[in-house]
Amino acid sequence: MNKTVLGVLASGRGSNLQSIIAAIENGRIKARIGVVITDKPDAGALVRAREAGIKAVCIDRRQCTGREEFEERLVGALKEAGVTLVILAGFMRILSPYFVREFKDHIMNIHPSLLPAFSGAHAHRDVLAYGVKVSGCTIHFVDEGMDSGPIILQDTVPVLPDDQEETLAARVLEKEHQLYPRAIELYVNGCLQVEGRHVTIKE
Ligand code: GRF
């Protein structure tokens, strides 16, 4: 069987990328990262990738004529690297149906709330404003909607009375770093079966 080739898209510090690199290095995820792509030249994810000896490129959205060119360049770079599974790890751009179709059923995202609650870019702020007692994170396949694809794994954390966005984010992030490598491991091992909205895990 051919080895899964991951393409990781990130916009920021890249701590989830780091957890995936660690899980590959320790042999838990039997795949390799073909390329890391950021949309921002100063993204920490670029540094982390290069330090791990992984090809890393920035496709700066501001230097593209529009979303179409930006996404065509993304797709081109992913295909050139032979990517078979796209991992969105803190990638702060909404991808168009064109991109989703190019890698249909082979794109995963992480979201820092228990979807479908608190989708969007300000999950922790919205969680605290609403007053829920439990939050968490979700790994899901990406479809053409926002944060709406079939859910692979979720985990929970308590929301504490004196939480600020930062303290809640840090608690959720610890779970993210466990959950994303696990979801990728399941995919790579052929353990995920998708039927409509439902993902069955067969181990
Ligand atoms: C994570 O909280 C992820 O859930 C959200 O963006 C953050 C990215 O963090 N989508 P990092 O860049 O992986 O450190």
XYZ file of C-alpha atoms and ligand atoms in Angstrom:
217
model
C 0.000 0.000 0.000
C 1.245 3.493 -0.839
C 2.170 5.671 2.102
C -0.201 8.546 2.869
C 1.349 11.911 2.035
C 0.112 14.754 4.214
C -0.078 18.380 3.158
C -0.488 20.648 6.164
C -1.987 24.126 5.774
C -1.481 26.559 8.647
C -1.657 30.293 9.279
C -0.049 30.696 12.692
C 2.246 29.256 15.317
C 1.843 25.636 14.232
C 1.575 23.798 17.535
C -0.837 21.270 16.008
C 1.625 20.765 13.154
C 4.263 20.072 15.806
C 2.116 17.391 17.433
C 1.668 15.714 14.041
C 5.412 15.866 13.309
C 6.069 14.264 16.717
C 3.576 11.463 16.050
C 5.227 10.712 12.699
C 8.697 10.780 14.229
C 7.742 8.359 16.979
C 6.215 5.977 14.453
C 2.606 6.332 15.517
C 1.427 7.901 12.250
C 2.755 5.889 9.318
C 2.782 8.734 6.827
C 5.027 11.568 5.789
C 4.427 15.272 5.394
C 5.046 16.210 1.749
C 4.665 19.937 2.233
C 3.611 22.561 4.763
C 1.961 25.622 3.267
C 1.139 28.859 5.032
C -0.700 31.915 3.764
C 1.419 34.207 5.926
C 5.179 34.711 5.561
C 5.698 35.083 9.333
C 3.760 31.956 10.367
C 5.583 29.972 13.052
C 4.507 26.806 11.257
C 7.055 27.568 8.508
C 9.906 27.584 11.019
C 8.716 24.408 12.735
C 8.457 22.595 9.394
C 11.893 23.662 8.213
C 13.449 22.701 11.543
C 11.980 19.230 11.037
C 13.429 19.077 7.512
C 10.012 19.337 5.846
C 9.438 21.316 2.667
C 7.651 24.530 3.643
C 6.316 27.267 1.411
C 4.327 30.435 1.877
C 1.675 31.275 -0.665
C 0.899 34.828 0.325
C -2.765 35.547 -0.275
C -2.017 39.265 -0.626
C 0.246 38.561 -3.572
C -2.448 36.729 -5.477
C -4.965 38.475 -7.705
C -7.848 36.847 -5.816
C -9.081 33.703 -4.107
C -9.111 31.813 -7.384
C -5.421 32.294 -8.057
C -4.591 31.679 -4.381
C -6.409 28.355 -4.328
C -5.073 27.274 -7.718
C -1.579 27.814 -6.361
C -2.436 25.881 -3.181
C -3.820 22.963 -5.178
C -0.799 23.064 -7.509
C 1.691 22.951 -4.616
C -0.195 20.141 -2.853
C -0.416 18.036 -6.006
C 3.210 18.675 -6.882
C 4.141 17.281 -3.460
C 1.974 14.207 -4.074
C -0.361 15.020 -1.182
C -3.186 12.526 -0.556
C -4.585 13.968 2.708
C -4.865 17.698 3.378
C -4.622 18.708 7.040
C -5.957 22.110 8.014
C -4.159 23.032 11.226
C -5.093 26.554 12.214
C -5.544 27.634 8.594
C -7.590 30.798 8.896
C -9.108 30.874 5.429
C -12.345 29.457 4.164
C -11.745 27.196 1.201
C -14.030 27.356 -1.818
C -15.994 24.439 -3.306
C -13.316 24.285 -6.026
C -10.600 23.421 -3.469
C -12.847 21.016 -1.569
C -13.718 19.134 -4.776
C -10.029 18.775 -5.697
C -9.417 16.784 -2.474
C -12.946 15.599 -1.779
C -13.195 13.387 1.349
C -9.473 13.848 1.909
C -9.396 17.113 3.875
C -9.441 17.249 7.695
C -9.884 20.261 9.930
C -9.575 20.925 13.642
C -11.958 23.281 15.356
C -11.624 24.410 18.987
C -15.213 23.793 20.093
C -17.731 20.978 20.195
C -19.271 21.358 16.743
C -21.854 22.139 15.611
C -21.795 24.601 18.524
C -19.581 27.654 18.223
C -18.356 27.338 14.661
C -16.493 30.274 13.175
C -13.330 32.148 13.994
C -14.020 33.105 17.654
C -14.984 29.852 19.302
C -13.529 30.496 22.776
C -14.934 34.010 22.979
C -18.354 32.747 21.940
C -18.204 29.799 24.394
C -17.449 32.154 27.310
C -20.095 34.664 26.263
C -22.747 31.938 26.062
C -21.940 30.489 29.474
C -21.684 26.809 28.575
C -19.992 24.587 31.168
C -18.212 22.232 28.783
C -16.211 22.927 25.640
C -13.659 20.945 23.673
C -12.412 20.318 20.178
C -13.569 18.577 17.029
C -11.739 16.904 14.159
C -13.904 16.658 11.057
C -13.745 16.057 7.355
C -14.208 19.225 5.336
C -17.180 19.649 3.078
C -18.324 22.717 1.198
C -19.841 24.423 4.269
C -18.087 26.112 7.197
C -17.066 23.725 10.020
C -19.867 21.442 8.834
C -18.347 18.195 7.541
C -18.659 14.714 9.096
C -17.205 14.553 12.615
C -14.325 12.131 13.211
C -13.391 12.712 16.871
C -14.301 15.068 19.695
C -13.006 15.577 23.205
C -14.196 17.781 26.044
C -12.765 20.112 28.672
C -14.561 21.906 31.510
C -15.166 25.640 31.230
C -14.139 27.080 34.604
C -15.812 30.052 36.304
C -12.759 32.314 36.083
C -11.743 31.314 32.537
C -10.488 33.913 30.076
C -10.153 33.180 26.350
C -6.454 32.393 26.875
C -6.918 29.925 29.732
C -9.726 28.098 27.957
C -7.760 28.037 24.687
C -4.739 26.535 26.470
C -6.873 23.781 28.052
C -8.492 22.946 24.719
C -5.152 23.037 22.901
C -3.776 20.228 25.074
C -6.652 18.062 23.862
C -6.138 19.173 20.249
C -2.564 17.938 20.377
C -3.777 14.471 21.355
C -6.800 14.323 19.092
C -5.385 15.426 15.723
C -2.582 12.844 15.581
C -5.116 10.183 16.637
C -7.542 11.113 13.829
C -4.744 11.072 11.258
C -3.504 7.729 12.572
C -7.018 6.288 12.148
C -7.254 7.640 8.585
C -3.821 6.361 7.618
C -4.630 2.906 9.018
C -7.835 2.787 6.959
C -10.038 2.771 10.071
C -12.432 5.568 9.073
C -15.574 4.761 7.179
C -17.769 7.678 6.099
C -21.443 7.360 5.270
C -23.217 10.662 4.878
C -22.623 12.614 8.086
C -21.519 9.557 10.018
C -17.928 8.473 10.504
C -17.524 4.950 11.849
C -14.237 3.954 13.426
C -13.221 0.370 12.679
C -10.121 -0.746 14.526
C -6.016 25.849 17.132
O -6.669 26.194 18.323
C -6.996 25.309 16.136
O -8.035 24.590 16.708
C -7.544 26.583 15.533
O -6.426 27.420 15.422
C -5.476 27.089 16.432
C -4.177 26.823 15.739
O -3.129 26.649 16.633
N -8.206 26.300 14.284
P -1.704 26.169 16.135
O -1.288 27.111 14.997
O -1.824 24.758 15.668
O -0.796 26.322 17.309
